XYZ file of C-alpha atoms in Angstrom:
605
model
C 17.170 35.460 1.079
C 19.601 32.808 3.083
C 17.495 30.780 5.559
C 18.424 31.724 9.027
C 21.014 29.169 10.143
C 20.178 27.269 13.779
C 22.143 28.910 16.730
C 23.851 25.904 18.309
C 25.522 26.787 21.757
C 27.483 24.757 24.200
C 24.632 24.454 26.588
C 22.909 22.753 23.206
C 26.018 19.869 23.121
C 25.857 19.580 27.116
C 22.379 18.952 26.698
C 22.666 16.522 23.468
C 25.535 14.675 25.405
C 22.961 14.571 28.791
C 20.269 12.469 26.141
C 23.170 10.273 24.854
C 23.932 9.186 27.917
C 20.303 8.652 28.962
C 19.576 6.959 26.133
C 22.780 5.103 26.195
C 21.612 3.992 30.041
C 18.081 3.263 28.897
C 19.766 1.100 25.984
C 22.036 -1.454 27.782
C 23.243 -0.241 31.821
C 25.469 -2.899 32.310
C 27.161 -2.118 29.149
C 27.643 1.218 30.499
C 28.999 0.638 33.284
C 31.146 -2.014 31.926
C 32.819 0.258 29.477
C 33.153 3.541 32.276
C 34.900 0.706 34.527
C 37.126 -0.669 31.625
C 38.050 3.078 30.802
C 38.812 4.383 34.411
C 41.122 1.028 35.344
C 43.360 2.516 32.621
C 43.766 5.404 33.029
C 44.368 4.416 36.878
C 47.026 1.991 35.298
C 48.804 5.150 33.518
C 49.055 7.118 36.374
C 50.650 4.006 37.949
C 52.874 3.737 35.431
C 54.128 7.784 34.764
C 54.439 7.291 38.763
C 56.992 4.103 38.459
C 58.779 5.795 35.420
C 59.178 8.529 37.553
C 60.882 6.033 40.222
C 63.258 4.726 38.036
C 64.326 7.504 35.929
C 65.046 9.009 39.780
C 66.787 5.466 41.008
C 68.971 6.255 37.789
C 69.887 10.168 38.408
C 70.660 8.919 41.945
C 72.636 6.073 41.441
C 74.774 8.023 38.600
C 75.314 11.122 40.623
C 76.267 9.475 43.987
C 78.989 6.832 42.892
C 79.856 8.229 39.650
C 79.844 4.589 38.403
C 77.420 3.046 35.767
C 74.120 1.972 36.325
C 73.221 -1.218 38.474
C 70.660 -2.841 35.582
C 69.064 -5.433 37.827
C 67.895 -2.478 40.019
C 65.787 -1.525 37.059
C 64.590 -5.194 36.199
C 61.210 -5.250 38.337
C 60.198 -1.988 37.783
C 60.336 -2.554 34.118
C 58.475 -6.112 34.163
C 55.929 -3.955 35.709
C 55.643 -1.503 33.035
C 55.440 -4.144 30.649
C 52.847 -5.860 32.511
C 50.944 -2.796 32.905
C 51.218 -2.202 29.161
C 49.691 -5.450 28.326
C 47.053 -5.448 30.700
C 46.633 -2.106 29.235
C 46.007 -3.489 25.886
C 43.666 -6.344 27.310
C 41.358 -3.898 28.954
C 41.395 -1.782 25.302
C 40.748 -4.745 23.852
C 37.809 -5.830 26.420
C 36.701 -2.109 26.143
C 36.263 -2.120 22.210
C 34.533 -5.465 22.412
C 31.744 -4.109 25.043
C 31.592 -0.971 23.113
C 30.497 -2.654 19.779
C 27.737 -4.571 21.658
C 26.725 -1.094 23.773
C 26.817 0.644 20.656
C 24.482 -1.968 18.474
C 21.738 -1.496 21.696
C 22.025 1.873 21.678
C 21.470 1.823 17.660
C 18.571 0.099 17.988
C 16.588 1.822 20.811
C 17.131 5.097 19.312
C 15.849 3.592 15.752
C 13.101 2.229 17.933
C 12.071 5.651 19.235
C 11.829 7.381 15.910
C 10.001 4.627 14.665
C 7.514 4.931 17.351
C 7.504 8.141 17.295
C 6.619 8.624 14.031
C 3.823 5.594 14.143
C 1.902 7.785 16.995
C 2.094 11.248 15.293
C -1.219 12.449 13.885
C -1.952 12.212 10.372
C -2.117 16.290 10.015
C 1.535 16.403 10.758
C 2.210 14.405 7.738
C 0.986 17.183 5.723
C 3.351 19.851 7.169
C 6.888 20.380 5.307
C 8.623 21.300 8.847
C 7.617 18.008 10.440
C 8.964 15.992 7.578
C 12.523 18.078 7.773
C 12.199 17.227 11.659
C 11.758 13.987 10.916
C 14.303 13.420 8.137
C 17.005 14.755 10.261
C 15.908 12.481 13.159
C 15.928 9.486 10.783
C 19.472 11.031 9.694
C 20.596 10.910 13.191
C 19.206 7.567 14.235
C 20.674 5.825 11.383
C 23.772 7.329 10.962
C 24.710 8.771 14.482
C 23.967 7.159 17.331
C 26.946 4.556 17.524
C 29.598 7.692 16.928
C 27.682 9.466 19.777
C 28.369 6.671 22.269
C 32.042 5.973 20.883
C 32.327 10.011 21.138
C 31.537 9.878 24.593
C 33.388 6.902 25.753
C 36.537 8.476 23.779
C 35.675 11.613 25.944
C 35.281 9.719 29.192
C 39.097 8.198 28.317
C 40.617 11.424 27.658
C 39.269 12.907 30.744
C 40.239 10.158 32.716
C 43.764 10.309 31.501
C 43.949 14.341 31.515
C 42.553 13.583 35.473
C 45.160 10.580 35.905
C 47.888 12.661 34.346
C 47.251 15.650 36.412
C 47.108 14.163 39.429
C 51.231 12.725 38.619
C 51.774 16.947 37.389
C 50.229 17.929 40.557
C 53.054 15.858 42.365
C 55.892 16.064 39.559
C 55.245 19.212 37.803
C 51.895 20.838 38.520
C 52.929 24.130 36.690
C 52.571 22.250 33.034
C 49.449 21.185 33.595
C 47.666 25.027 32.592
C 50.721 25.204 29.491
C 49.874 21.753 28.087
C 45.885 23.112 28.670
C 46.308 26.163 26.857
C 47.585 24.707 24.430
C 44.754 22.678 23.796
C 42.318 25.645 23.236
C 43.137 25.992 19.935
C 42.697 22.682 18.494
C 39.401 22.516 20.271
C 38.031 26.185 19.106
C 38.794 24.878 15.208
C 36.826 21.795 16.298
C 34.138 23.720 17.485
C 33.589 25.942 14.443
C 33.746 22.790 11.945
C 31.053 20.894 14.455
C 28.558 24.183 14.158
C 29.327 24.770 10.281
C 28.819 20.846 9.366
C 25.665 20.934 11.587
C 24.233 24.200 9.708
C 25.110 22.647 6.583
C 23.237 19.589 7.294
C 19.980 21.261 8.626
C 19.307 22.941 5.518
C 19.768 20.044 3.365
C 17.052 18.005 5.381
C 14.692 18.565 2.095
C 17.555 17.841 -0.550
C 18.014 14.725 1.416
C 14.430 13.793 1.251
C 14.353 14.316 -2.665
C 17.183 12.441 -3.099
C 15.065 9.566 -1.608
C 12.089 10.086 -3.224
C 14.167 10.242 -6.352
C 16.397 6.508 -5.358
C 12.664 5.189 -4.323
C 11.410 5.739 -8.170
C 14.691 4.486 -9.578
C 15.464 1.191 -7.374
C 11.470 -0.024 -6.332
C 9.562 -2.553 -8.429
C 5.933 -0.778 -8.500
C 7.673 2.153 -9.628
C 9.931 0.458 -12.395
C 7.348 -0.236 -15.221
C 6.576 3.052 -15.555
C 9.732 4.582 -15.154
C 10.769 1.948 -18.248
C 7.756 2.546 -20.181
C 8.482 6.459 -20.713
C 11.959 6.327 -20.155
C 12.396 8.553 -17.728
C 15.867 6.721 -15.597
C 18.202 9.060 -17.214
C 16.527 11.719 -16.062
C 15.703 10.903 -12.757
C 18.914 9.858 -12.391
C 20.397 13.304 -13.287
C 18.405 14.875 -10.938
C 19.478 12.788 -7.969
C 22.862 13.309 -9.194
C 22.086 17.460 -9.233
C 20.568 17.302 -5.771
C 23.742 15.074 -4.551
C 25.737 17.872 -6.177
C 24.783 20.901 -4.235
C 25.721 18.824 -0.815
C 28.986 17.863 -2.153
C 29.826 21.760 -3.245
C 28.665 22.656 0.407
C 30.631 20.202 1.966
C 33.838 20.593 -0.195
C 33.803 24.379 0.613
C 33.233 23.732 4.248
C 36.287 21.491 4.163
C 38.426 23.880 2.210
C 37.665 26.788 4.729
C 38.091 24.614 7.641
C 40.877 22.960 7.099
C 43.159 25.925 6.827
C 41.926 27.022 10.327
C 42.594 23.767 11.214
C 46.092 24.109 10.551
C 46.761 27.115 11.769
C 45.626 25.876 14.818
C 47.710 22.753 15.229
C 50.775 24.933 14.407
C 49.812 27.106 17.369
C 49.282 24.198 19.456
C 52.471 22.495 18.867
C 54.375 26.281 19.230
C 52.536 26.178 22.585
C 53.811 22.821 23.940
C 57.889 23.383 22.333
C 57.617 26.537 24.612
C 56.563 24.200 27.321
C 59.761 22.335 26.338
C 61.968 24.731 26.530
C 60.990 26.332 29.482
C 61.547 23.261 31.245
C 64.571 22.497 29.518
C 65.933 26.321 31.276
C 64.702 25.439 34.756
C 66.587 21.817 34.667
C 69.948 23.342 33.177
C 69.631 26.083 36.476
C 68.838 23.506 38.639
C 65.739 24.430 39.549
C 63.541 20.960 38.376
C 65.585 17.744 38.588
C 66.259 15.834 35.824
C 63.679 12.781 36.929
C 60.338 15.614 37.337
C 61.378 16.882 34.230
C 61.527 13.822 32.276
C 58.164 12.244 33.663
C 56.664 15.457 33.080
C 57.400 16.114 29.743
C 56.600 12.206 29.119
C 53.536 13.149 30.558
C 52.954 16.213 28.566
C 53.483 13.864 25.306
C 50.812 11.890 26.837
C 48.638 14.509 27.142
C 49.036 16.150 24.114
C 48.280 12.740 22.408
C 44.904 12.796 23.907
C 44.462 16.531 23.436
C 44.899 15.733 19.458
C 43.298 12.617 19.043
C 40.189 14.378 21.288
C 40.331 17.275 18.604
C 40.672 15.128 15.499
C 37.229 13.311 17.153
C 35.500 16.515 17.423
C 36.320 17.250 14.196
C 34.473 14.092 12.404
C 31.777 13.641 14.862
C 31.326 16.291 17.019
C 27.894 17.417 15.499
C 26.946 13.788 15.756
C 25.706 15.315 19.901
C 23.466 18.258 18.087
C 22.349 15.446 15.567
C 21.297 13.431 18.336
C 19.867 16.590 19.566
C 17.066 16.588 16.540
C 16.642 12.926 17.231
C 15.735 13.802 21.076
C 13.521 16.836 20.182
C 11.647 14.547 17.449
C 10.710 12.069 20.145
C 10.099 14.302 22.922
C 7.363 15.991 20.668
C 5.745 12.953 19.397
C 2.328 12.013 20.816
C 1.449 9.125 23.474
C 0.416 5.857 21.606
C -2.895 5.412 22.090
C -4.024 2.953 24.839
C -5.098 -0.860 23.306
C -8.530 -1.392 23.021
C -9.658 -4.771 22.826
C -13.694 -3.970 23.183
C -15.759 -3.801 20.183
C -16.584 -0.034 19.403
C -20.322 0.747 19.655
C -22.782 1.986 17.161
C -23.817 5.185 16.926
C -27.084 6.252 16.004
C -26.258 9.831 14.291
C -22.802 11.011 13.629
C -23.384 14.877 12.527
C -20.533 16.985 10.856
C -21.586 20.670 12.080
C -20.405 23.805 10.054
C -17.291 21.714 10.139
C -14.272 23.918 8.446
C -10.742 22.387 7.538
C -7.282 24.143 6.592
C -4.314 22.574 5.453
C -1.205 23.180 7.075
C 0.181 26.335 4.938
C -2.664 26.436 3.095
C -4.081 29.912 2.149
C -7.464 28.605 2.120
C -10.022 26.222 3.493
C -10.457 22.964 2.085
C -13.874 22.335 3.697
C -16.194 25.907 4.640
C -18.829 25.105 6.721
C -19.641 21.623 6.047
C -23.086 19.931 7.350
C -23.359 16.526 7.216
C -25.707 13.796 9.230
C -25.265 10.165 9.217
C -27.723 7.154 10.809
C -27.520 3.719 11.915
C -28.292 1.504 8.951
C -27.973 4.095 6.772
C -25.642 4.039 3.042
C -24.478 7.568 2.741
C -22.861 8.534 -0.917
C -20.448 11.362 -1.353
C -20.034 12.765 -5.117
C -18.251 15.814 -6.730
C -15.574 16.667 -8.652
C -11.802 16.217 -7.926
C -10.586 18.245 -5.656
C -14.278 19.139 -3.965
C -13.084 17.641 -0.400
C -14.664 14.131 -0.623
C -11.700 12.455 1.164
C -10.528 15.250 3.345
C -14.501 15.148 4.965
C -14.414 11.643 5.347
C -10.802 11.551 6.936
C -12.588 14.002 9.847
C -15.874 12.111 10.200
C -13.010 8.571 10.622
C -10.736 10.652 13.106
C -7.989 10.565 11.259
C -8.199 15.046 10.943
C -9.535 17.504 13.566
C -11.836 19.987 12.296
C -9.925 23.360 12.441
C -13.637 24.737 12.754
C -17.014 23.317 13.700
C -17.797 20.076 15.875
C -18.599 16.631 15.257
C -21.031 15.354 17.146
C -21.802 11.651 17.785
C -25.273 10.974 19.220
C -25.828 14.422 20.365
C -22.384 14.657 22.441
C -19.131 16.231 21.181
C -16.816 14.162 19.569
C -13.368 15.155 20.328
C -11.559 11.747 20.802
C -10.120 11.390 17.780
C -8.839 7.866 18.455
C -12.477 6.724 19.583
C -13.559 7.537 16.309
C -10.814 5.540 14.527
C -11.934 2.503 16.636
C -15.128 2.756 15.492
C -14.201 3.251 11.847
C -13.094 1.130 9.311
C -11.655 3.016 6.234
C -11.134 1.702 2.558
C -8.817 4.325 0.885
C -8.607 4.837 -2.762
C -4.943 4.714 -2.901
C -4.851 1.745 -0.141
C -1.609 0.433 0.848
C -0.734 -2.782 -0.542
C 1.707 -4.321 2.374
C 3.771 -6.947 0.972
C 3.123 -9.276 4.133
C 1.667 -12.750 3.815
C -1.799 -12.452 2.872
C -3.212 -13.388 6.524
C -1.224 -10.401 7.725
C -3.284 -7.795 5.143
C -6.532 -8.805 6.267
C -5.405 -9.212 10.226
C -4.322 -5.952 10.082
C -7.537 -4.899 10.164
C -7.828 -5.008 14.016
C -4.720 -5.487 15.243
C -5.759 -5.213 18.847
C -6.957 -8.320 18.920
C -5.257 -12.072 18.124
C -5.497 -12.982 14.559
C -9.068 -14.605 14.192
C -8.448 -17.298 10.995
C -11.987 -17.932 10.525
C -12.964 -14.644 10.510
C -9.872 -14.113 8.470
C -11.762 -16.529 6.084
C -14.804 -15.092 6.416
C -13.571 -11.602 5.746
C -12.093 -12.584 2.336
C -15.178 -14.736 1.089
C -17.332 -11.533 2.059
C -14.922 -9.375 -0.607
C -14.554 -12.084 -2.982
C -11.371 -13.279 -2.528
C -11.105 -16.511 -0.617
C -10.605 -18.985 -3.605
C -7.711 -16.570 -4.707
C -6.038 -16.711 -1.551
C -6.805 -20.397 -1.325
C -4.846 -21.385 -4.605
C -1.879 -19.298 -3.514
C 0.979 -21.741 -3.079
C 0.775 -20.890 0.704
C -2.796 -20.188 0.911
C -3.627 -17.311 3.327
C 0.540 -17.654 4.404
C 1.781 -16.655 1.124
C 4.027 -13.576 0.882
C 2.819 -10.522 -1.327
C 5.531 -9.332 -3.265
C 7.863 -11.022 -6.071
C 11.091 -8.963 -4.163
C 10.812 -11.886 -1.399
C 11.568 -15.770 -1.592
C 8.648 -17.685 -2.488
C 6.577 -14.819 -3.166
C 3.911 -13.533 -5.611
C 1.640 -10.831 -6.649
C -1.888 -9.576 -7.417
C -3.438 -7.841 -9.398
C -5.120 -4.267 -9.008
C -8.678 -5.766 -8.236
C -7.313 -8.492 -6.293
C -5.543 -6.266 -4.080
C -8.660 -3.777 -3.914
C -10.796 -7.001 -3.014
C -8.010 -7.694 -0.393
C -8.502 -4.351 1.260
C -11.879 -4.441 1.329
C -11.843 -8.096 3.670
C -9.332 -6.136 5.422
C -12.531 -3.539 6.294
C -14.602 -6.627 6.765
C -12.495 -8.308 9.394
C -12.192 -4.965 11.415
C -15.891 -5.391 11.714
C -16.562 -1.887 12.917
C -19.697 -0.147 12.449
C -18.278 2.930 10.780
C -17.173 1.923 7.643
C -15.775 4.409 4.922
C -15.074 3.100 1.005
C -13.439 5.603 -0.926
C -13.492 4.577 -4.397
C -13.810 0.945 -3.426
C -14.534 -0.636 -7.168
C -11.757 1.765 -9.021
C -9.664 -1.477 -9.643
C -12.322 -3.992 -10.199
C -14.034 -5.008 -13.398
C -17.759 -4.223 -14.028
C -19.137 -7.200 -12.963
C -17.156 -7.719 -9.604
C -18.282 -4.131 -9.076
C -22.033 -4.868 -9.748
C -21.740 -8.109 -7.114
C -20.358 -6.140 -4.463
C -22.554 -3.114 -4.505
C -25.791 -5.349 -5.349
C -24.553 -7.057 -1.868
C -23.284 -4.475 -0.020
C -26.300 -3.393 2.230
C -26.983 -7.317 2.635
C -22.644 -7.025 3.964
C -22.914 -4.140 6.141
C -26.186 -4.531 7.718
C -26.342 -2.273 10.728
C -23.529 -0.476 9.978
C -23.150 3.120 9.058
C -21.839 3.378 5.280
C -20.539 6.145 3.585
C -19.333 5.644 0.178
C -17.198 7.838 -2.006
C -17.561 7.418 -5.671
C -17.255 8.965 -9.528
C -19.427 6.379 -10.750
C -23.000 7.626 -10.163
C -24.314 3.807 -10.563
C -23.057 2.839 -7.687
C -24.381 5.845 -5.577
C -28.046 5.864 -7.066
C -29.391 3.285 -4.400
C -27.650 5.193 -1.285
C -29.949 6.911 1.394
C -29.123 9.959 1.055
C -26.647 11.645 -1.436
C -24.246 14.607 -0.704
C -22.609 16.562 -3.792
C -19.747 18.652 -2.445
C -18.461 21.611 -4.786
C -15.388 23.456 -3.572
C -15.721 22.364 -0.300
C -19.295 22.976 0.154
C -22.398 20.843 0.266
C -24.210 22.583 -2.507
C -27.231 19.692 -2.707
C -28.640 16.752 -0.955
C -31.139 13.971 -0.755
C -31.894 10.687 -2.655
C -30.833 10.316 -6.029
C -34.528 10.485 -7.053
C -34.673 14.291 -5.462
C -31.723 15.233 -6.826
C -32.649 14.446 -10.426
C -35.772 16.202 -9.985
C -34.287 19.515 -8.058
C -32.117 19.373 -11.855
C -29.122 21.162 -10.031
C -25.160 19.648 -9.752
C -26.139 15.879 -9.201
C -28.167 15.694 -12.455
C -25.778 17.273 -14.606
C -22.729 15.001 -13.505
C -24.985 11.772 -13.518
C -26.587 12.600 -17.007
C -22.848 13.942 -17.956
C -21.796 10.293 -17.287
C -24.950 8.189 -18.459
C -24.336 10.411 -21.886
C -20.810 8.654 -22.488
C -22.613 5.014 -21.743
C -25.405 5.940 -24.275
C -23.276 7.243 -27.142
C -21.494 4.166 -26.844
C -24.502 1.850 -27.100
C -25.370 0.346 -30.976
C -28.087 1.746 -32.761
């Protein structure tokens, strides 16, 4: 079945043109206002100048039919230094205009950029996991990128053809007001083909948002350098490559049939449109030869009319390549309006906690037909090292992303020190969160630990002292820039770690947010046995105080927590100390033995 194509109306473009403008305004006002001032002097300038044709063509009717002689020239000669001056300042005030346009139109680019950018930086995590809100997003990315300088130049041409169609109907209202509602209706058809290409390209484009977005995925594994070994190493470009070019296919057979079936309306409406105004022709070519409009109305009129017609064209033509641009900019506006506040700056240190309890906490994926987590109890102390263990997919990582505030429970409560906890971005103050699959920003290596509380200035010596607590302050030392050195070979000057360099580098990055939450999910995956022994033998001696809970396959490391919770399909099936747990002979022994097994068999006899 078709997906149901979005109903776009005229109140929708009135609407998309209203946040244009505001944006537009919000963007650069003086450029605004330069550019509506630059457009209504000309058009004031062409109504002064169908008026003075008007003039002369009538100082030559009356000169010709009152003396029967020729034409006295010099009559003529200031009235035509005038249209010429006219006509140049004309084209200086185009000129002017395009100039301030450019610059209105590269502010505009950038605060609407700005606001998707934003947008998307204050959005909760959970939205990230929801299909619709990355189609939402991709089509506001679509639009900031791509749109918002056509919008503006859209509107400006706009504001000049309404100016002139207002200029020149004020000369038909004195001249030859009865062509003014022929040369309109003539109009009507160009701009009803323009409309049904604007909905159709805008349709189009809405269901491609997720063919756009694998098509990116898809130029992301083919053009990035983490990607590229792998990619190389099973030989995989060709194929990647003709699957971007299948997805870039469909669009292309849309779009060419689009064309195809719009063009032809197109034409059939231009020949309308130009049957329209050569009936406007002759009609006034009757009513001069019966003496019913002089000569002089009827010229400036129909020069005029040309005019108009011009603008009428050009206007259609405009609506035709970027008239969906305004329902574009419609997604972009929607996208940002729904986007959360960004949460205020806190500069304070966050406060312990003594207990943080997860209570019959329950969590569903968006689109999910099941729960991830049922009815999850979980308690947590000051001081305390907390281990989580179970197999993949038993909702380690999801639990801890609720107990950091990064997820809302869809059921159950946390509660922190026997009060609800409901502010989500409390708990992320108070949290400081090593992810398995951490992301490696290829900044200078000051900037990848400082990012670890970026409310505050940039601390170097706790900078320092964050990497010697991981390990990794004689690495960053030798770096030809020490702590300034950029990570990533892509950029001038720059270099690159290795997998447990960059682990040891997130973990300082924990360090220097100095919270006393702190959350390592798979923290040692990356690092060799022996940098994995020295940071867990030192890790209560590191965190002292703080409330640990560690996520791990590797049941060494776990053995010495507090308290151990094995989670089975979203369930906490056992816990207690490792001690217990081996005793009780359940889940926790059979994975640990499981995995001591594989160390023994490997021993020598």
């Amino acid at each position: 079945m078709d997906p149901v194509k979005p109903r776009l109306t005229v109140r929708d473009m009135c609407m998309a043109a209203v946040h244009a403008v505001r944006a537009s305004w919000t963007a650069d006002r003086r450029g605004v206002l330069t550019v509506v001032g630059l457009q209504l002097t000309t058009a004031v300038g062409l109504a002064g100048a169908l008026l003075l044709l008007r003039g002369m063509v009538n100082d030559v009717m009356t000169s010709v039919d009152g003396s029967g002689t020729g034409v006295d020239l010099g009559r003529l000669i200031p009235g035509v230094i005038v249209l010429v001056a006219l006509g140049a300042a004309g084209g200086i005030l185009q000129m002017l205009s395009g100039v301030r346009q450019q610059i209105l139109t590269d502010r505009v680019d950038r605060h609407v950029i700005s606001l998707v950018l934003g947008t998307a930086a204050h959005t909760g995590l959970l939205e990230f996991e929801d299909p619709d809100f990355h189609d939402r997003l991709q089509r506001a990315v679509h639009a900031s990128r791509r749109n918002p300088a056509m919008v503006v130049m859209m509107l400006v041409e706009m504001l000049q053809a309404a100016l002139t169609v207002l200029a020149i109907a004020g000369v038909f209202i004195t001249i030859a007001w009865w062509l003014l509602p022929l040369a309109t209706l003539s109009a009507l058809p160009l701009f009803k083909a323009a409309k049904d290409r604007r909905n159709a390209v805008y349709a189009m484009h809405h269901s491609l948002a997720e063919n756009h977005r694998r098509r990116q995925y898809l130029e992301q594994l083919l053009t990035c350098r983490d990607e590229a070994k792998e990619i190389r190493a099973l030989n995989l470009g060709a194929t990647l490559h003709a699957r971007w070019d299948t997805e870039y296919a469909q669009e292309l057979t849309g779009m060419t049939r689009l064309i195809r079936t719009h063009a032809g309306r197109e034409i059939r409406a231009k020949l309308l449109s130009s049957a329209l105004i050569l009936g406007v022709i002759a009609s006034v070519w009757t009513l001069v030869n019966t003496g019913m409009v002089s000569l002089a109305a009827a010229s400036t009129g129909l020069a005029g009319l040309w005019l108009l017609s011009s603008r009428i064209g050009s206007a259609s033509q405009m609506l035709n390549s970027v008239g969906q641009t305004l329902y574009f900019f419609k997604d972009l506006h929607n996208f940002a309006a729904a986007g959360a506040e960004p949460p205020p700056a806190l500069t304070e240190p966050a406060s312990p906690f003594r207990t943080l309890r997860a209570r019959g906490v329950t969590f569903t994926y968006p689109g999910a037909a099941r729960p991830t987590l049922h009815g999850v109890d979980i308690s947590l102390h000051q001081g305390e090292i907390i281990a989580l263990v179970g197999a993949n997919g038993s909702g380690k990582t999801t639990l801890a992303k609720i107990l950091a505030g990064l997820y809302a429970p869809t059921g159950g409560t946390l509660v922190r020190d026997g009060d609800p906890a409901t502010d989500l971005y409390q708990l992320r103050h108070g949290c400081a969160v090593v992810f398995q699959d951490f992301v490696r920003y290829k900044l200078t290596a000051h900037d990848n630990i400082a990012f670890g509380r970026i409310d505050d200035q940039p601390d170097d010596s706790r900078i320092g002292h964050a990497a010697e607590a991981a390990g990794v302050s004689a690495l960053l030392e030798s770096l030809p820039n020490g702590y300034h050195t950029v990570l990533g070979r892509e950029f001038t000057d720059g270099t690159d770690l290795s997998g447990g360099q960059w682990q040891k580098l997130a973990i300082a990055r924990a360090f220097y947010r100095d919270a006393p939450f702190v959350i390592l999910d798979e923290p040692t995956a990356a690092l060799d046995p022996q940098a994995e022994a020295d940071l867990f033998a030192r890790i209560r001696h590191l965190f002292a105080g703080r409330t640990v809970l560690l996520i791990s396959h590797r049941f060494s490391s776990v053995r010495s927590a507090d308290r151990i919770y094995v989670l089975d399909s979203g369930r906490v099936i056992e816990h207690g100390t490792h001690t217990e747990l081996m005793r009780t002979q359940g889940r926790y022994a059979e994975l640990f033995l499981t995995q001591a097994a594989g160390y023994l068999d490997a021993a020598p006899a």
